[in-house]
JSON list of C-alpha atoms in Angstrom, two decimals:
[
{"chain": "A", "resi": 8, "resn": "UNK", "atom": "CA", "xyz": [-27.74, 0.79, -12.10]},
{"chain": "A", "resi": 9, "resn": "UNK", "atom": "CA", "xyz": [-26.86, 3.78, -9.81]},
{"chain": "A", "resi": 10, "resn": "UNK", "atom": "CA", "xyz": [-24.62, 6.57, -11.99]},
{"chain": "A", "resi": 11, "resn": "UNK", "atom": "CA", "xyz": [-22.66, 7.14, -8.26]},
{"chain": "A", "resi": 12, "resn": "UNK", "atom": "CA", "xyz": [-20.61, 3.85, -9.61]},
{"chain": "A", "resi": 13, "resn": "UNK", "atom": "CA", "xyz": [-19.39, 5.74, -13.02]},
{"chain": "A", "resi": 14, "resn": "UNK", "atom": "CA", "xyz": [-17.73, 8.08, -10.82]},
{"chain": "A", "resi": 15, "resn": "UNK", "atom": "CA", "xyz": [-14.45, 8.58, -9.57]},
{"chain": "A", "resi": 16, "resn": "UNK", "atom": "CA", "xyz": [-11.24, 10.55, -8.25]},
{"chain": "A", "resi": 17, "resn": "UNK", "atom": "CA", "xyz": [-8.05, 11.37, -10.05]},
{"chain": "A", "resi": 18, "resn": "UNK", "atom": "CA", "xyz": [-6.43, 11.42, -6.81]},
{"chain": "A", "resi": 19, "resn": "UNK", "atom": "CA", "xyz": [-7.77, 8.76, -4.64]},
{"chain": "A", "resi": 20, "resn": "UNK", "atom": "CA", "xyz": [-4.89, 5.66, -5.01]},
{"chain": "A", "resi": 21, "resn": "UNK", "atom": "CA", "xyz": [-7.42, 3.37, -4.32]},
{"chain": "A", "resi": 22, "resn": "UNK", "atom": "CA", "xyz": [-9.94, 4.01, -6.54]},
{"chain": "A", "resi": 23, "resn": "UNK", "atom": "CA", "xyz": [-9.46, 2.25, -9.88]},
{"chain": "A", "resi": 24, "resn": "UNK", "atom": "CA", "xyz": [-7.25, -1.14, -11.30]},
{"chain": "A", "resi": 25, "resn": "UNK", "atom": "CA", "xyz": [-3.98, -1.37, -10.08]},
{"chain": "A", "resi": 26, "resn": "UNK", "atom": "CA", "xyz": [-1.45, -2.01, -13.02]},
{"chain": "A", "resi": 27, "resn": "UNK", "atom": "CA", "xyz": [2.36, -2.09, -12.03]},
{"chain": "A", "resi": 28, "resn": "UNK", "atom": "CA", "xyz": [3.98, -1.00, -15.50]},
{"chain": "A", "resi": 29, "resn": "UNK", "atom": "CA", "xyz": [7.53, -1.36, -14.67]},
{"chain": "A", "resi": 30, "resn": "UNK", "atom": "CA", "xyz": [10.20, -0.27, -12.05]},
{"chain": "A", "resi": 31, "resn": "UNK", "atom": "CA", "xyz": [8.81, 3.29, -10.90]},
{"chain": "A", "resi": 32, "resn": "UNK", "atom": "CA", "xyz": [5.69, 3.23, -12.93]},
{"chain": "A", "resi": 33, "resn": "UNK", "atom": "CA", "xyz": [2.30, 2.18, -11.53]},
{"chain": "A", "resi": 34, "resn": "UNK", "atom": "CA", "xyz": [-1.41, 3.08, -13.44]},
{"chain": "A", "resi": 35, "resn": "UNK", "atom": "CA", "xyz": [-4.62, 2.99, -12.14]},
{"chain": "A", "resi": 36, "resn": "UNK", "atom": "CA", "xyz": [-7.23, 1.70, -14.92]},
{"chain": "A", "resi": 37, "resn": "UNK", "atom": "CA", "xyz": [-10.59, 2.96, -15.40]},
{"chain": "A", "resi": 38, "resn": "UNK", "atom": "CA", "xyz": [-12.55, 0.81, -18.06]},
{"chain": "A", "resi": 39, "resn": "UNK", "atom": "CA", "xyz": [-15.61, 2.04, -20.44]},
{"chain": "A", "resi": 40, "resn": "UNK", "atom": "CA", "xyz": [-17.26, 0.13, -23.58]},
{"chain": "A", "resi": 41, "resn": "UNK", "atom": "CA", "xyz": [-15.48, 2.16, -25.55]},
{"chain": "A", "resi": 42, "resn": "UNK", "atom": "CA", "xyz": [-12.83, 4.23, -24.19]},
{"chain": "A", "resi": 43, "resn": "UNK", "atom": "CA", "xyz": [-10.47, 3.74, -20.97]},
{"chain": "A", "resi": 44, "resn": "UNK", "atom": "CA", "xyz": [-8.77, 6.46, -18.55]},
{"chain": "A", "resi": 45, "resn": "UNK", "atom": "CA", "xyz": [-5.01, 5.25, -17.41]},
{"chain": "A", "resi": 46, "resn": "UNK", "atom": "CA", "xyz": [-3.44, 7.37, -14.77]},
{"chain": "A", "resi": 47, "resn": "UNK", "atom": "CA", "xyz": [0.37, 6.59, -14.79]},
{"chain": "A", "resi": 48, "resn": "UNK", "atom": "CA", "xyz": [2.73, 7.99, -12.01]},
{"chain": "A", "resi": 49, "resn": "UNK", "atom": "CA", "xyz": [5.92, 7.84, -12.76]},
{"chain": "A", "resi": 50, "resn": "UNK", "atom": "CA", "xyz": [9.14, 7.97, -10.23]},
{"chain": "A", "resi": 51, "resn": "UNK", "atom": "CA", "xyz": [11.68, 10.79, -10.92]},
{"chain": "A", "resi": 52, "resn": "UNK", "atom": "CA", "xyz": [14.44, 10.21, -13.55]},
{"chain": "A", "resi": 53, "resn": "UNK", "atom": "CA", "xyz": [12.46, 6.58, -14.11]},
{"chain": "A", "resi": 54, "resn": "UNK", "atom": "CA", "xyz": [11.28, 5.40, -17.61]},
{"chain": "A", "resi": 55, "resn": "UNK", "atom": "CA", "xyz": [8.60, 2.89, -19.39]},
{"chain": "A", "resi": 56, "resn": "UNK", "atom": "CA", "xyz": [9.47, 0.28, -21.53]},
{"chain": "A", "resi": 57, "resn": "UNK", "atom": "CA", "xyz": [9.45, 1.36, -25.00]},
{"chain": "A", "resi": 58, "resn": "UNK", "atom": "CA", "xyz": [6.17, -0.26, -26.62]},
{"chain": "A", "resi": 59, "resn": "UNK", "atom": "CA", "xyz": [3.56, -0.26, -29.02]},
{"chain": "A", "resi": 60, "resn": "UNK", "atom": "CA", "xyz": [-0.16, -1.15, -28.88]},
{"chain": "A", "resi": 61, "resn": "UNK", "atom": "CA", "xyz": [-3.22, -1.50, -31.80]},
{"chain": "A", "resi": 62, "resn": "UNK", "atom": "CA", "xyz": [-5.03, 1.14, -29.86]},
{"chain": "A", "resi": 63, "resn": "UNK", "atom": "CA", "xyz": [-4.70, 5.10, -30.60]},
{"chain": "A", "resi": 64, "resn": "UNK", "atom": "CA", "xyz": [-3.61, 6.66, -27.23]},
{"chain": "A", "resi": 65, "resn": "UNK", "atom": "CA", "xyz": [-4.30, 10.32, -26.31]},
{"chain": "A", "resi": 66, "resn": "UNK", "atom": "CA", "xyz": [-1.48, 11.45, -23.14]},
{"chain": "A", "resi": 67, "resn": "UNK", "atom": "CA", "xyz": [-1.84, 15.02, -20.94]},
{"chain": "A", "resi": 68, "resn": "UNK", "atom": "CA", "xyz": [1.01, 15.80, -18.24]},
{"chain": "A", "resi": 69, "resn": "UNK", "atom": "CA", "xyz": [-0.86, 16.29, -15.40]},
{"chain": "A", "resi": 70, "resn": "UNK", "atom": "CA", "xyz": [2.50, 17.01, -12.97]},
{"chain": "A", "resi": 71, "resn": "UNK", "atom": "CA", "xyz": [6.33, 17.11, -13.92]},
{"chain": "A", "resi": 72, "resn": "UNK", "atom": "CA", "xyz": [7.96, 16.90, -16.62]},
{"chain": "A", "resi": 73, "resn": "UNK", "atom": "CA", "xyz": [8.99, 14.48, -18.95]},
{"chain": "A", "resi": 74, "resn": "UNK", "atom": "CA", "xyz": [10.68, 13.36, -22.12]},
{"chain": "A", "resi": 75, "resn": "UNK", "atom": "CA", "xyz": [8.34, 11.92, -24.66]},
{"chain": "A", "resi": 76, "resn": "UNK", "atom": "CA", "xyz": [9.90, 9.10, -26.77]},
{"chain": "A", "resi": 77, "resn": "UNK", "atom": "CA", "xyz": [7.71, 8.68, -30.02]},
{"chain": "A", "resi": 78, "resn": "UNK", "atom": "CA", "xyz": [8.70, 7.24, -33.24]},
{"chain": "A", "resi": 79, "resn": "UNK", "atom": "CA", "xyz": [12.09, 8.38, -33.94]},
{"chain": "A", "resi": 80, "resn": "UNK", "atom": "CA", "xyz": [11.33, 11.47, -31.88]},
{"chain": "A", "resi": 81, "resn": "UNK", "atom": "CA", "xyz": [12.10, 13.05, -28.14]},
{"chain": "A", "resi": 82, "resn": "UNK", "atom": "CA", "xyz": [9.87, 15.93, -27.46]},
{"chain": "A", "resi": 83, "resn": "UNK", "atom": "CA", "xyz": [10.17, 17.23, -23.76]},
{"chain": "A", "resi": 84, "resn": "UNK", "atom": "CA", "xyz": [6.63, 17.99, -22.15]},
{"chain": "A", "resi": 85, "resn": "UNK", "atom": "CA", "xyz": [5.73, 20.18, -19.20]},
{"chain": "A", "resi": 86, "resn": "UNK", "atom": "CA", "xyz": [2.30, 20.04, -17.39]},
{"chain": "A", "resi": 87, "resn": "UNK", "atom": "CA", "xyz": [-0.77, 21.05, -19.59]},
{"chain": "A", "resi": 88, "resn": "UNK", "atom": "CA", "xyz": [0.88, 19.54, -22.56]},
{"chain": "A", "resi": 89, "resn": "UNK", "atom": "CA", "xyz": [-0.86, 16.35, -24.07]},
{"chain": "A", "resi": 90, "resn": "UNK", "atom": "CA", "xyz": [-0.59, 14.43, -26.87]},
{"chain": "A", "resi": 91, "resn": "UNK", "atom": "CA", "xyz": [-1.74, 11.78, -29.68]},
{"chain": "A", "resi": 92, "resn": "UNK", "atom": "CA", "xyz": [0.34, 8.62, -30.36]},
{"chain": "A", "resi": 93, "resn": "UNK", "atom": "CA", "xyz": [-1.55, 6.45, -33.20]},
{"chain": "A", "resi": 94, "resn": "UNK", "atom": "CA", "xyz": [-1.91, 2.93, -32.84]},
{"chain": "A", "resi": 95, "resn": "UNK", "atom": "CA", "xyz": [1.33, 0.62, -34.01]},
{"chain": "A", "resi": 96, "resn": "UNK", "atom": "CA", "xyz": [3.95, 3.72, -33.40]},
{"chain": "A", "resi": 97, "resn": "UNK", "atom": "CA", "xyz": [6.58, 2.92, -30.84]},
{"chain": "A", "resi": 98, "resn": "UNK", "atom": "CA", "xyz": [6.71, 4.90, -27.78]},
{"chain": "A", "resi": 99, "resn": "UNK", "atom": "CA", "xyz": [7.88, 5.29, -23.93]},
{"chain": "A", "resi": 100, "resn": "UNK", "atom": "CA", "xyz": [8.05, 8.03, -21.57]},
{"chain": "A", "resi": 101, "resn": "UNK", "atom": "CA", "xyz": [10.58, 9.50, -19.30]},
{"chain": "A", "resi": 102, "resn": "UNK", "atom": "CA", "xyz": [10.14, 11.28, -15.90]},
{"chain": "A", "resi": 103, "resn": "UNK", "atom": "CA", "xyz": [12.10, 14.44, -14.96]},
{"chain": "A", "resi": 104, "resn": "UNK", "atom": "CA", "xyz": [13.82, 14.37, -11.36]},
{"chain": "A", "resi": 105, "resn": "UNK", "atom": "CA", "xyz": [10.21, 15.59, -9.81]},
{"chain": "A", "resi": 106, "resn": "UNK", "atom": "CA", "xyz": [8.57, 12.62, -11.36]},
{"chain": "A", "resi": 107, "resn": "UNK", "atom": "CA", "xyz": [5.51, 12.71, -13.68]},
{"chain": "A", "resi": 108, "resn": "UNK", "atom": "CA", "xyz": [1.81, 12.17, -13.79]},
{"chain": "A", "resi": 109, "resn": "UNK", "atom": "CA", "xyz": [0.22, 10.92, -16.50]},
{"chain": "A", "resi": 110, "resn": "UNK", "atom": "CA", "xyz": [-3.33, 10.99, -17.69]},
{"chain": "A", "resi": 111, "resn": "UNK", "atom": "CA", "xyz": [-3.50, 7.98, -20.68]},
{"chain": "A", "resi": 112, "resn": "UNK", "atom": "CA", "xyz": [-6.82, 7.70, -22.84]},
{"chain": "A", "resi": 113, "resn": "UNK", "atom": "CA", "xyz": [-7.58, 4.37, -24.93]},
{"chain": "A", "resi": 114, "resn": "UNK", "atom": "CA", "xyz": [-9.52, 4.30, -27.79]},
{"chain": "A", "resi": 115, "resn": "UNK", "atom": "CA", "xyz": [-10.63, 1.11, -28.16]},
{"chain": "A", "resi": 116, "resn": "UNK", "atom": "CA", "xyz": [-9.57, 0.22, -24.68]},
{"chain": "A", "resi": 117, "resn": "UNK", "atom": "CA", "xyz": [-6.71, -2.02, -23.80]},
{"chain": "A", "resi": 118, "resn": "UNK", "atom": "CA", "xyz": [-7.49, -5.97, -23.40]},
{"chain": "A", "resi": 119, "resn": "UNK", "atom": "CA", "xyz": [-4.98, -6.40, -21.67]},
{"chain": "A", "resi": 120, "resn": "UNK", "atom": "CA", "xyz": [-5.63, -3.35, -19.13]},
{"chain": "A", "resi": 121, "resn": "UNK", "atom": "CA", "xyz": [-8.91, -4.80, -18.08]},
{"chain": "A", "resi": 122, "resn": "UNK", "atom": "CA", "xyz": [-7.18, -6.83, -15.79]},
{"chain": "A", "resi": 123, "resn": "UNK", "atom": "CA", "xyz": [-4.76, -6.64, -12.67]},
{"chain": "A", "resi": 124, "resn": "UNK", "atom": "CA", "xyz": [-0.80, -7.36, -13.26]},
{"chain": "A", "resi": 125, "resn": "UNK", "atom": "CA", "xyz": [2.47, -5.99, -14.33]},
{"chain": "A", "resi": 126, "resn": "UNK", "atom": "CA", "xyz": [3.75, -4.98, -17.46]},
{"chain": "A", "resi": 127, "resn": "UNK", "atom": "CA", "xyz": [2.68, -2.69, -20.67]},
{"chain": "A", "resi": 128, "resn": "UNK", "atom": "CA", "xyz": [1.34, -6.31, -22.01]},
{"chain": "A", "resi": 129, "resn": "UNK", "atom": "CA", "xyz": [-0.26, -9.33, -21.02]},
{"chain": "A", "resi": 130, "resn": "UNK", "atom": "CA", "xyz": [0.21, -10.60, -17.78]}
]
């Protein structure tokens, strides 16, 4: 197999799975064996369902600003800033009014993520 095909842009929209989170929030998926990439753009002011997953989830702010729900916690983030949300704990994420990008690592990747559709889960 040719390496060219394990290689791709953050910035190209087509490039990658097309997952439509919510209202305002679209990711593009990249899969591995045992990690996967997620880059979430979020609308200004707009905000994710609040949800929780098996898999631990790494998070760095590429662009924005945000609100970081966690737990029982709000911490605001600025670009640079990332993150670590273990698996089972609750969490969502808020743009600021310039809107947000969001780089989102799996570990093990997301089932449900290796497929096309809408939502945080399942189809």
């Amino acid at each position: 197999m040719s390496q060219a095909s394990e290689f791709h842009n953050i910035d190209n929209p087509n490039d990658g799975l097309f997952r439509e989170l919510g209202e305002g929030l679209t990711t593009r998926i990249f899969s591995g064996e045992q990690a996967m990439l997620s880059i979430v753009t979020i609308a200004p002011n707009s905000q994710g369902t609040r949800h929780q997953h098996l898999e631990e989830q790494w998070g760095v702010l590429l662009e924005g600003s945000a609100i970081r729900f966690q737990g029982d916690e709000e911490i605001p983030v600025k670009k640079g800033d990332f993150w670590r949300t273990p698996g089972g704990v609750p969490h969502t994420m808020r743009a600021g009014p310039a809107g947000a990008r969001v780089l989102d690592i799996f570990s093990p990747p997301r089932p449900e993520y290796r497929k096309p559709g809408k939502g945080f889960a399942g189809g």
